[in-house]
Coordinates of C-alpha atoms in Angstrom, one line a residue:
Chain A
M1 CA 217.4 152.9 -59.5
I2 CA 219.8 151.3 -62.1
P3 CA 222.8 149.3 -61.0
T4 CA 225.4 152.0 -61.9
I5 CA 223.8 154.4 -59.5
R6 CA 224.4 153.5 -55.8
Q7 CA 221.2 153.4 -53.7
P8 CA 220.8 152.8 -49.9
L9 CA 220.9 149.1 -49.2
S10 CA 217.5 149.1 -47.6
L11 CA 215.9 150.5 -50.7
T12 CA 217.6 147.9 -52.9
L13 CA 216.4 145.1 -50.6
V14 CA 212.8 146.3 -50.5
Y15 CA 212.8 146.5 -54.3
R16 CA 214.2 143.1 -54.7
A17 CA 211.7 141.6 -52.1
Y18 CA 208.8 143.3 -54.0
V19 CA 209.9 141.6 -57.3
V20 CA 210.2 138.2 -55.6
L21 CA 206.8 138.7 -54.1
F22 CA 205.4 139.5 -57.5
F23 CA 206.7 136.3 -59.0
V24 CA 205.3 134.3 -56.0
Y25 CA 201.9 135.9 -56.8
L26 CA 202.3 134.9 -60.5
A27 CA 203.2 131.3 -59.6
L28 CA 200.9 130.6 -56.7
P29 CA 197.6 129.8 -58.5
L30 CA 199.3 127.7 -61.1
L31 CA 201.2 125.8 -58.4
V32 CA 198.2 124.9 -56.3
V33 CA 196.3 123.8 -59.4
S34 CA 199.2 121.4 -60.2
V35 CA 199.7 120.1 -56.7
F36 CA 196.1 119.2 -56.1
A37 CA 196.0 117.1 -59.2
F38 CA 197.8 114.5 -57.2
N39 CA 195.6 114.7 -54.0
D40 CA 193.9 111.4 -53.2
S41 CA 190.6 113.1 -52.3
L42 CA 187.4 114.0 -54.1
F43 CA 187.9 117.7 -53.6
P44 CA 190.8 119.9 -54.8
S45 CA 191.4 121.3 -51.3
L46 CA 193.1 120.7 -48.0
P47 CA 193.5 118.4 -46.1
W48 CA 196.2 116.5 -48.1
K49 CA 195.2 112.9 -48.2
G50 CA 198.2 111.4 -50.0
F51 CA 199.7 111.1 -53.4
T52 CA 197.9 109.5 -56.3
W53 CA 198.0 109.1 -60.1
N54 CA 194.3 108.2 -60.2
W55 CA 193.2 111.6 -61.5
F56 CA 195.2 110.8 -64.6
F57 CA 194.9 107.1 -65.1
G58 CA 192.2 105.9 -62.8
D59 CA 189.4 103.9 -64.3
Q60 CA 187.1 103.3 -61.4
R61 CA 184.3 105.5 -60.0
P62 CA 184.5 107.9 -58.4
M63 CA 188.1 108.5 -59.5
I64 CA 188.1 108.4 -63.2
G65 CA 191.3 109.8 -64.6
V66 CA 191.6 112.2 -67.5
F67 CA 192.6 109.6 -70.0
N68 CA 189.6 107.5 -69.3
E69 CA 187.1 110.3 -69.2
R70 CA 185.4 110.3 -72.6
P71 CA 183.7 113.8 -72.6
I72 CA 187.0 115.5 -71.6
M73 CA 188.9 113.6 -74.3
R74 CA 186.3 114.5 -76.9
A75 CA 186.4 118.2 -75.8
L76 CA 190.2 118.1 -76.2
N77 CA 189.8 116.7 -79.6
N78 CA 187.4 119.4 -80.6
S79 CA 189.8 122.1 -79.3
A80 CA 192.7 120.7 -81.3
F81 CA 190.5 120.5 -84.4
I82 CA 189.4 124.1 -84.0
A83 CA 192.9 125.3 -83.2
V84 CA 194.4 123.7 -86.3
F85 CA 191.9 125.2 -88.6
V86 CA 192.0 128.7 -87.0
S87 CA 195.8 128.7 -87.1
A88 CA 196.1 127.6 -90.7
L89 CA 193.5 130.1 -91.9
S90 CA 194.9 133.0 -90.0
V91 CA 198.5 132.3 -91.1
C92 CA 197.3 132.3 -94.7
V93 CA 195.3 135.6 -94.4
G94 CA 198.0 137.1 -92.1
T95 CA 200.6 136.5 -94.8
T96 CA 198.6 138.0 -97.6
N97 CA 197.8 141.0 -95.3
A98 CA 201.4 141.5 -94.4
F99 CA 202.5 141.5 -98.1
L100 CA 199.6 143.9 -98.9
F101 CA 200.5 146.5 -96.3
N102 CA 204.2 146.1 -96.8
R103 CA 204.4 146.2 -100.6
Y104 CA 201.5 148.2 -101.9
N105 CA 200.3 151.7 -101.8
F106 CA 196.6 152.0 -102.7
P107 CA 193.7 154.3 -101.9
L108 CA 192.2 153.9 -98.4
R109 CA 195.4 152.0 -97.3
G110 CA 195.4 153.9 -93.9
L111 CA 191.7 153.3 -93.3
L112 CA 192.0 149.6 -94.1
Y113 CA 195.0 149.3 -91.8
V114 CA 193.0 150.8 -88.9
L115 CA 190.1 148.5 -89.7
M116 CA 192.6 145.6 -89.7
L117 CA 193.6 146.5 -86.1
L118 CA 190.0 146.9 -85.0
P119 CA 189.3 143.3 -83.9
L120 CA 191.8 143.8 -81.1
V121 CA 189.7 146.6 -79.5
I122 CA 186.3 144.9 -79.9
P123 CA 185.4 142.9 -76.8
G124 CA 185.4 139.2 -77.6
I125 CA 181.9 138.7 -76.4
V126 CA 180.6 141.4 -78.8
L127 CA 182.6 139.8 -81.7
G128 CA 180.8 136.6 -80.8
I129 CA 177.3 137.9 -80.7
S130 CA 177.7 140.0 -83.9
I131 CA 178.8 136.9 -85.8
L132 CA 176.0 134.8 -84.1
V133 CA 173.4 137.4 -85.1
F134 CA 174.7 137.8 -88.7
S135 CA 175.0 134.0 -89.3
S136 CA 171.5 133.4 -88.1
T137 CA 170.1 136.2 -90.2
L138 CA 171.8 134.5 -93.2
A139 CA 170.6 131.1 -92.2
N140 CA 167.0 132.2 -91.7
G141 CA 167.1 134.2 -94.9
L142 CA 168.3 131.2 -96.9
E143 CA 165.8 128.9 -95.2
D144 CA 162.9 131.2 -95.9
G145 CA 164.0 132.3 -99.4
M146 CA 165.5 129.1 -100.8
G147 CA 164.4 126.4 -98.4
W148 CA 168.0 125.5 -97.7
D149 CA 168.9 124.7 -94.1
I150 CA 172.6 125.3 -93.8
Y151 CA 173.9 123.5 -90.7
A152 CA 177.2 125.4 -90.7
L153 CA 175.5 128.7 -90.0
R154 CA 174.0 127.5 -86.8
P155 CA 176.1 127.6 -83.6
G156 CA 178.7 124.9 -83.8
L157 CA 182.3 124.1 -84.8
P158 CA 182.3 126.1 -88.1
L159 CA 181.1 129.3 -86.4
V160 CA 183.6 128.9 -83.5
I161 CA 186.4 128.6 -86.1
L162 CA 185.2 131.7 -87.9
G163 CA 184.7 133.6 -84.7
Q164 CA 188.2 132.9 -83.4
F165 CA 189.7 133.4 -86.8
S166 CA 188.1 136.9 -87.0
F167 CA 190.4 138.4 -84.3
I168 CA 193.4 136.0 -84.2
T169 CA 194.2 137.0 -87.8
T170 CA 195.0 140.5 -86.7
I171 CA 197.6 139.2 -84.2
V172 CA 199.1 136.9 -86.8
T173 CA 199.2 139.7 -89.3
L174 CA 201.2 141.8 -86.9
V175 CA 203.6 139.0 -86.1
I176 CA 204.3 138.3 -89.8
S177 CA 204.5 142.1 -90.7
A178 CA 207.1 142.7 -88.1
R179 CA 209.5 140.2 -89.8
L180 CA 208.6 141.2 -93.4
Q181 CA 209.5 144.8 -92.6
K182 CA 213.1 143.8 -91.7
F183 CA 213.5 141.9 -95.0
D184 CA 216.1 143.3 -97.4
R185 CA 214.3 143.7 -100.7
T186 CA 217.6 143.7 -102.7
L187 CA 217.7 140.0 -102.1
E188 CA 214.5 139.6 -104.0
E189 CA 215.8 141.9 -106.7
A190 CA 218.9 139.7 -107.0
A191 CA 216.7 136.7 -107.6
L192 CA 214.8 138.6 -110.3
N193 CA 218.1 139.6 -111.9
L194 CA 219.2 136.0 -112.0
G195 CA 216.1 135.3 -114.1
A196 CA 213.5 134.2 -111.5
G197 CA 209.9 135.2 -112.0
P198 CA 208.3 137.4 -109.3
L199 CA 206.5 134.4 -107.8
T200 CA 209.5 132.2 -107.8
A201 CA 211.5 135.0 -106.2
V202 CA 209.0 135.3 -103.4
R203 CA 208.7 131.5 -103.0
T204 CA 212.4 130.8 -102.9
V205 CA 213.8 133.9 -101.1
T206 CA 211.1 135.8 -99.2
I207 CA 209.1 132.8 -97.8
P208 CA 212.1 131.0 -96.4
Y209 CA 213.1 134.2 -94.7
L210 CA 209.6 134.6 -93.3
L211 CA 209.4 131.0 -92.0
P212 CA 210.2 131.7 -88.4
A213 CA 207.4 134.3 -88.3
L214 CA 205.0 131.9 -90.0
V215 CA 205.8 129.2 -87.5
G216 CA 205.6 131.7 -84.7
G217 CA 202.3 133.0 -85.9
F218 CA 200.9 129.5 -86.2
G219 CA 202.0 128.7 -82.6
V220 CA 200.5 131.9 -81.2
A221 CA 197.3 131.4 -83.1
F222 CA 197.1 127.8 -81.9
L223 CA 197.6 128.8 -78.2
M224 CA 195.1 131.7 -78.5
S225 CA 192.5 129.5 -80.1
F226 CA 193.0 126.7 -77.5
E227 CA 192.5 129.2 -74.7
N228 CA 189.8 131.3 -76.1
F229 CA 186.7 131.6 -74.0
N230 CA 184.6 134.7 -74.7
T231 CA 184.0 134.5 -78.4
T232 CA 183.7 130.7 -78.3
L233 CA 181.1 130.9 -75.5
M234 CA 178.6 132.7 -77.7
L235 CA 179.1 130.5 -80.8
V236 CA 179.4 127.1 -79.3
G237 CA 177.0 124.3 -80.3
S238 CA 176.8 120.8 -79.0
D239 CA 180.5 120.0 -79.6
A240 CA 182.1 121.9 -76.8
P241 CA 185.8 122.6 -76.9
L242 CA 187.9 122.0 -73.8
T243 CA 187.6 125.5 -72.1
I244 CA 183.8 125.4 -72.4
A245 CA 183.6 121.8 -71.2
M246 CA 185.8 122.6 -68.2
F247 CA 183.7 125.7 -67.4
D248 CA 180.5 123.7 -67.3
R249 CA 182.1 121.2 -64.9
L250 CA 183.5 124.0 -62.7
K251 CA 180.1 125.5 -62.3
E252 CA 178.8 122.2 -61.0
G253 CA 181.6 121.9 -58.5
S254 CA 185.2 120.9 -59.0
T255 CA 187.0 117.6 -58.6
P256 CA 190.8 117.1 -58.9
L257 CA 190.0 115.8 -62.4
L258 CA 189.9 119.4 -63.5
N259 CA 193.3 119.9 -61.8
A260 CA 194.7 117.0 -63.8
V261 CA 193.3 118.5 -67.1
S262 CA 194.7 121.9 -66.1
L263 CA 198.2 120.4 -65.4
L264 CA 198.2 118.6 -68.8
L265 CA 197.2 121.9 -70.5
M266 CA 200.0 123.8 -68.8
L267 CA 202.5 121.1 -69.8
G268 CA 201.2 121.1 -73.3
S269 CA 201.2 124.8 -73.9
S270 CA 204.5 125.4 -72.2
G271 CA 206.0 122.6 -74.3
L272 CA 204.6 124.2 -77.5
A273 CA 205.9 127.6 -76.4
L274 CA 209.4 126.1 -75.7
L275 CA 209.5 124.4 -79.0
M276 CA 208.7 127.7 -80.7
I277 CA 211.5 129.5 -78.8
L278 CA 214.0 126.8 -79.7
F279 CA 212.9 126.9 -83.3
Q280 CA 213.4 130.7 -83.3
R281 CA 216.8 130.4 -81.7
K282 CA 218.0 127.9 -84.3
R283 CA 217.2 130.2 -87.2
Chain B
M1 CA 204.7 144.2 -115.1
R2 CA 202.3 147.0 -114.1
A3 CA 199.3 144.8 -115.0
G4 CA 201.0 142.1 -112.9
A5 CA 201.4 144.4 -109.9
K6 CA 197.7 145.4 -110.2
L7 CA 196.6 141.8 -110.3
G8 CA 198.8 141.1 -107.3
L9 CA 197.2 144.0 -105.4
I10 CA 193.7 142.7 -106.2
L11 CA 194.6 139.1 -105.2
L12 CA 196.1 140.3 -101.9
L13 CA 193.2 142.7 -101.2
M14 CA 190.6 139.9 -101.6
P15 CA 191.3 137.9 -98.3
L16 CA 191.5 141.2 -96.3
L17 CA 188.2 142.5 -97.6
L18 CA 186.4 139.1 -97.3
W19 CA 187.7 138.8 -93.7
L20 CA 186.9 142.3 -92.6
G21 CA 183.7 142.5 -94.5
L22 CA 182.1 139.2 -93.7
L23 CA 183.3 138.7 -90.1
I24 CA 183.7 142.2 -88.7
I25 CA 181.8 145.0 -90.6
V26 CA 178.7 143.4 -91.9
P27 CA 178.0 141.4 -88.7
H28 CA 178.3 144.6 -86.6
I29 CA 175.9 146.4 -89.0
D30 CA 173.5 143.5 -88.7
M31 CA 173.8 143.6 -84.9
F32 CA 172.9 147.3 -85.0
L33 CA 169.9 146.6 -87.2
V34 CA 168.7 143.9 -84.8
S35 CA 169.2 146.3 -81.8
I36 CA 166.9 149.0 -83.2
R37 CA 164.0 146.7 -84.0
E38 CA 161.1 145.7 -81.8
R39 CA 159.0 142.5 -82.1
I40 CA 155.3 143.4 -82.7
G41 CA 154.0 139.9 -83.6
V42 CA 155.1 136.5 -84.8
G43 CA 158.0 137.1 -87.1
R44 CA 157.0 140.8 -87.5
Y45 CA 159.3 143.6 -86.5
Q46 CA 159.4 147.4 -86.6
I47 CA 162.2 149.9 -86.2
S48 CA 162.1 151.5 -82.7
P49 CA 164.5 152.7 -80.0
A50 CA 162.7 150.5 -77.5
N51 CA 165.7 148.4 -76.6
Y52 CA 167.9 151.4 -75.9
L53 CA 165.1 153.0 -73.9
T54 CA 164.9 149.8 -71.8
F55 CA 168.6 150.1 -71.2
F56 CA 168.5 153.7 -70.0
T57 CA 165.3 153.4 -67.9
E58 CA 166.0 150.1 -66.1
P59 CA 168.3 150.9 -63.2
L60 CA 169.8 147.4 -63.0
Y61 CA 171.2 147.6 -66.5
L62 CA 172.5 151.1 -66.2
V63 CA 174.1 150.6 -62.8
T64 CA 175.8 147.3 -64.0
F65 CA 177.1 149.1 -67.1
M66 CA 178.6 152.0 -65.0
R67 CA 180.0 149.6 -62.4
T68 CA 181.6 147.4 -65.1
A69 CA 183.3 150.5 -66.6
L70 CA 184.5 151.8 -63.3
M71 CA 185.8 148.5 -62.0
S72 CA 187.6 147.9 -65.3
I73 CA 189.3 151.3 -65.0
L74 CA 190.2 150.5 -61.4
T75 CA 191.6 147.1 -62.5
T76 CA 193.7 148.8 -65.2
A77 CA 195.1 151.3 -62.7
I78 CA 196.0 148.6 -60.1
T79 CA 197.6 146.5 -62.8
L80 CA 199.7 149.4 -64.0
V81 CA 200.8 150.3 -60.4
I82 CA 201.8 146.7 -59.5
G83 CA 203.4 145.9 -62.9
F84 CA 205.4 149.1 -63.5
P85 CA 208.1 148.5 -60.8
V86 CA 208.5 144.9 -62.0
A87 CA 208.8 145.9 -65.6
F88 CA 211.4 148.5 -64.7
Y89 CA 213.3 145.8 -62.8
I90 CA 213.3 143.4 -65.7
A91 CA 214.2 146.1 -68.3
K92 CA 216.8 148.1 -66.4
V93 CA 218.0 146.5 -63.2
A94 CA 218.3 142.8 -64.1
K95 CA 221.0 141.9 -66.6
G96 CA 221.8 139.0 -68.9
R97 CA 220.5 135.5 -68.0
L98 CA 218.4 136.8 -65.1
Q99 CA 216.7 139.4 -67.3
S100 CA 215.7 136.9 -70.0
S101 CA 214.5 134.3 -67.5
L102 CA 212.4 136.8 -65.5
F103 CA 210.8 138.0 -68.7
L104 CA 210.0 134.4 -69.7
L105 CA 208.6 133.7 -66.3
C106 CA 206.2 136.7 -66.8
L107 CA 204.9 135.0 -69.9
V108 CA 204.2 131.6 -68.4
P109 CA 200.7 132.4 -67.0
F110 CA 199.7 133.6 -70.4
W111 CA 200.4 130.1 -71.9
V112 CA 197.8 128.7 -69.6
S113 CA 194.1 129.1 -70.2
E114 CA 192.3 131.8 -68.3
L115 CA 190.0 129.1 -66.9
V116 CA 193.0 127.4 -65.2
R117 CA 194.2 130.7 -63.7
T118 CA 190.7 131.4 -62.3
F119 CA 190.4 127.9 -61.0
G120 CA 193.7 128.4 -59.2
W121 CA 192.4 131.5 -57.4
M122 CA 189.2 129.6 -56.5
I123 CA 191.3 126.9 -54.8
L124 CA 193.3 129.6 -52.9
L125 CA 190.5 131.8 -51.8
R126 CA 187.5 129.6 -51.0
E127 CA 186.2 128.6 -47.6
T128 CA 188.1 125.3 -47.6
G129 CA 190.9 126.8 -49.6
I130 CA 194.6 127.4 -48.9
F131 CA 194.5 130.9 -47.5
S132 CA 191.7 130.0 -45.1
S133 CA 193.5 126.9 -43.9
F134 CA 196.7 128.8 -43.5
L135 CA 195.1 131.5 -41.4
Q136 CA 193.5 128.9 -39.2
W137 CA 196.8 127.1 -38.8
L138 CA 198.4 130.4 -37.8
G139 CA 195.6 130.8 -35.2
L140 CA 194.6 134.2 -36.6
V141 CA 191.0 133.1 -37.2
D142 CA 188.8 130.5 -35.4
G143 CA 186.8 129.1 -38.3
P144 CA 187.0 128.9 -42.1
V145 CA 186.9 132.2 -43.9
E146 CA 185.2 132.7 -47.2
M147 CA 187.3 135.0 -49.4
L148 CA 185.7 134.1 -52.7
Y149 CA 182.5 135.6 -54.2
N150 CA 183.1 139.3 -53.6
D151 CA 184.5 142.3 -55.5
V152 CA 188.0 142.0 -54.0
A153 CA 188.4 138.4 -55.2
M154 CA 187.1 139.4 -58.6
I155 CA 189.6 142.3 -58.9
V156 CA 192.4 140.1 -57.8
G157 CA 191.5 137.6 -60.5
L158 CA 191.1 140.3 -63.2
V159 CA 194.5 141.9 -62.3
Y160 CA 196.2 138.5 -62.4
T161 CA 194.7 137.6 -65.7
S162 CA 195.8 140.7 -67.4
M163 CA 199.1 141.4 -65.7
L164 CA 201.2 140.1 -68.6
F165 CA 199.6 142.4 -71.1
M166 CA 200.8 145.3 -69.0
V167 CA 204.3 144.1 -68.1
V168 CA 205.3 143.0 -71.6
P169 CA 204.7 146.4 -73.4
L170 CA 206.3 148.2 -70.5
V171 CA 209.4 146.1 -70.6
T172 CA 209.7 146.5 -74.3
T173 CA 209.5 150.3 -74.2
M174 CA 211.7 150.7 -71.1
E175 CA 214.4 148.5 -72.6
S176 CA 215.1 151.2 -75.2
L177 CA 215.7 153.8 -72.5
D178 CA 219.5 154.4 -72.4
D179 CA 221.1 154.0 -69.0
S180 CA 223.2 157.1 -69.6
V181 CA 220.1 159.2 -69.8
I182 CA 219.1 158.1 -66.3
E183 CA 222.7 158.7 -65.1
A184 CA 222.7 162.2 -66.6
G185 CA 219.5 162.8 -64.6
Y186 CA 221.3 161.9 -61.4
D187 CA 224.4 163.9 -62.3
L188 CA 222.2 166.9 -62.8
G189 CA 220.9 166.4 -59.2
G190 CA 217.7 164.6 -59.8
S191 CA 216.1 162.5 -57.1
N192 CA 214.7 159.0 -57.6
L193 CA 211.2 160.5 -57.8
S194 CA 211.9 163.4 -60.1
I195 CA 213.8 161.0 -62.5
L196 CA 210.9 158.6 -62.5
R197 CA 208.5 161.5 -63.3
E198 CA 210.7 163.4 -65.8
I199 CA 212.5 160.7 -67.6
V200 CA 211.3 157.1 -67.1
I201 CA 207.5 157.7 -67.2
P202 CA 207.5 159.9 -70.3
H203 CA 209.8 157.4 -72.1
A204 CA 207.5 154.5 -71.1
M205 CA 204.3 156.4 -72.3
P206 CA 203.7 154.3 -75.4
G207 CA 204.0 151.1 -73.4
I208 CA 201.7 152.5 -70.7
A209 CA 199.1 153.4 -73.3
S210 CA 199.1 150.1 -75.1
G211 CA 199.3 148.1 -71.9
S212 CA 196.4 150.1 -70.3
I213 CA 194.2 149.8 -73.4
V214 CA 194.7 146.0 -73.7
V215 CA 194.1 145.4 -69.9
F216 CA 191.1 147.7 -69.9
M217 CA 189.6 145.8 -72.9
L218 CA 190.3 142.4 -71.4
S219 CA 188.6 143.4 -68.1
L220 CA 185.6 145.1 -69.7
G221 CA 185.0 142.1 -71.9
N222 CA 185.7 139.4 -69.4
Y223 CA 183.0 137.0 -68.6
L224 CA 184.8 134.1 -66.8
T225 CA 186.4 135.9 -63.9
P226 CA 183.4 137.9 -62.7
T227 CA 181.2 134.8 -63.0
M228 CA 183.5 132.5 -61.1
L229 CA 185.1 134.8 -58.5
G230 CA 182.5 137.6 -58.2
G231 CA 179.6 137.4 -55.8
K232 CA 175.9 138.0 -56.2
D233 CA 176.4 141.8 -56.2
S234 CA 179.4 141.8 -58.6
L235 CA 177.2 141.4 -61.8
W236 CA 179.3 142.2 -64.9
F237 CA 177.8 143.7 -68.0
T238 CA 178.9 140.8 -70.2
E239 CA 176.8 138.5 -67.9
L240 CA 173.8 140.6 -68.8
I241 CA 174.6 140.2 -72.5
Y242 CA 175.0 136.5 -72.1
S243 CA 171.7 136.0 -70.3
Q244 CA 169.8 138.1 -72.8
F245 CA 171.2 136.0 -75.7
I246 CA 171.4 132.5 -74.3
V247 CA 169.0 132.3 -71.4
R248 CA 166.1 134.7 -72.2
F249 CA 166.6 134.6 -76.0
N250 CA 165.9 138.3 -76.3
W251 CA 168.4 139.0 -79.0
E252 CA 167.1 142.5 -79.7
L253 CA 167.9 143.7 -76.2
G254 CA 171.1 141.7 -76.1
A255 CA 172.3 143.3 -79.3
A256 CA 171.6 146.7 -77.9
F257 CA 173.7 145.8 -74.8
G258 CA 176.4 144.6 -77.1
F259 CA 176.4 147.9 -78.9
M260 CA 176.5 149.9 -75.7
L261 CA 179.5 147.9 -74.6
L262 CA 181.2 148.5 -77.9
I263 CA 180.5 152.3 -77.7
L264 CA 181.8 152.4 -74.1
S265 CA 185.0 150.6 -75.0
S266 CA 185.6 152.8 -78.1
I267 CA 185.1 156.0 -76.1
I268 CA 187.5 154.9 -73.3
V269 CA 190.1 153.6 -75.7
W270 CA 189.9 156.8 -77.7
A271 CA 190.2 158.9 -74.5
M272 CA 193.3 156.9 -73.3
L273 CA 194.9 157.5 -76.7
K274 CA 194.2 161.2 -76.5
V275 CA 195.4 161.6 -72.9
T276 CA 198.7 159.7 -73.6
G277 CA 199.2 161.3 -77.0
Q278 CA 199.3 158.0 -78.9
T279 CA 197.7 156.6 -82.0
L280 CA 196.1 153.2 -82.4
E281 CA 198.6 152.2 -85.1
K282 CA 201.6 153.1 -82.9
T283 CA 200.3 151.3 -79.8
M284 CA 199.3 148.1 -81.5
T285 CA 202.6 147.4 -83.3

């Protein structure tokens, strides 16, 4: 099975063909989505009616391109807004969590660690409804008790941010912990010996060392937030992020406009991922 | 210094406790409380097991629940069987440049939203889609064929969506398997199959466990793929939860459904950990 052991040629060829077939299977759906973004037709399907850029830049009905389609651009804006908040919040909490579990021994540490992992094994939709139920309990309680109507506790952007944050934090914590574990603590001690206070030592020695993981965590969180569907679906209000807006359109029937949005999404996220890899390499 | 350390501990504990408490633990307790109450008048509720009784006595709910569980297990098994040889190829057969680029290629679909992936399968499978046109062009069929809106299409979509989460942990665990161990197996007269069974699979067990758990969870909790690719008969349990919450506005029953889904997923994840001899901490890190 491995190169150093000789196998019959037929077996090697069959194996290789299988792997090739697998990658064709991986690429096929993404490929057709991209190709049909340029089809000069109202439906993203055969027959091919010629090449056009109209689904990107078109400004006349029925072919209004992505960049001139207001609701889609607004949804994109919402997604970016949510993703920035979720990533920033989860990197902050992820960092404090990583330091906590890496540096301290305290009662119930094991239990808290398992609880910290829990959001990964709770289905996204259950996470969404539990937050929805709790926030509306809170909102109703405050309204009946105090007469306050708190808008942020009703479905909408703040709840979507909290919902996504609730499980993305676990992933970011794991990313940052992995790097913090490899840190050589004698470096920090050297800083302390040279007269730095504990906070200065962490700020000037440990944080720069962690930077690739912080950036990586931010990137992963950003992508996960941008793509999230299940949790968002339960918490969304009138400002729909892109995945929800596209889902609503897809239910009504699809036009190549959706292909164009999808292609832009693919380019955007692979661009971001490449940037992250390059950044990691440079370090 | 000791006082400083204690202060540090408290400051670092705060965000963790706030996050877990306010967004995970208390909401789930609240959801449970909602699930065990029954509406008896305007704004008046009493504690009762009525919602759970509804769940167990209405065949549609119970059947959908069981079907979702079985289909998710099936999806997990198919993903493992398809992904394992590829992961082995990437980890042990491919070398250097090829290895890293194949691994990167596996990650690409993950960078794209699940919606886009599902949309891709819709374009491929539907009546006016690529496969149907291709078959007609080949002359194998006379008219358009509808391949969308059935269980097979749904499983194809689910497997596709979760493939990465199987392949990546498998590659990571199998990379640490030393070639010389496999060579020793052959020297001792092992066949391909016996080496796979005695050496490769036991070594890959942590990867198999974590891959299977994640894939199972993603399938069980999926809403998009069953809705878009599945047919009238492929109702998924998450669709029931969604309709109770958003369409019928029966939060009590919806919360009970949510709790049943949570219990089911916990039991199956726990069973998978037991069978493969892993712990949650080890598989998730």
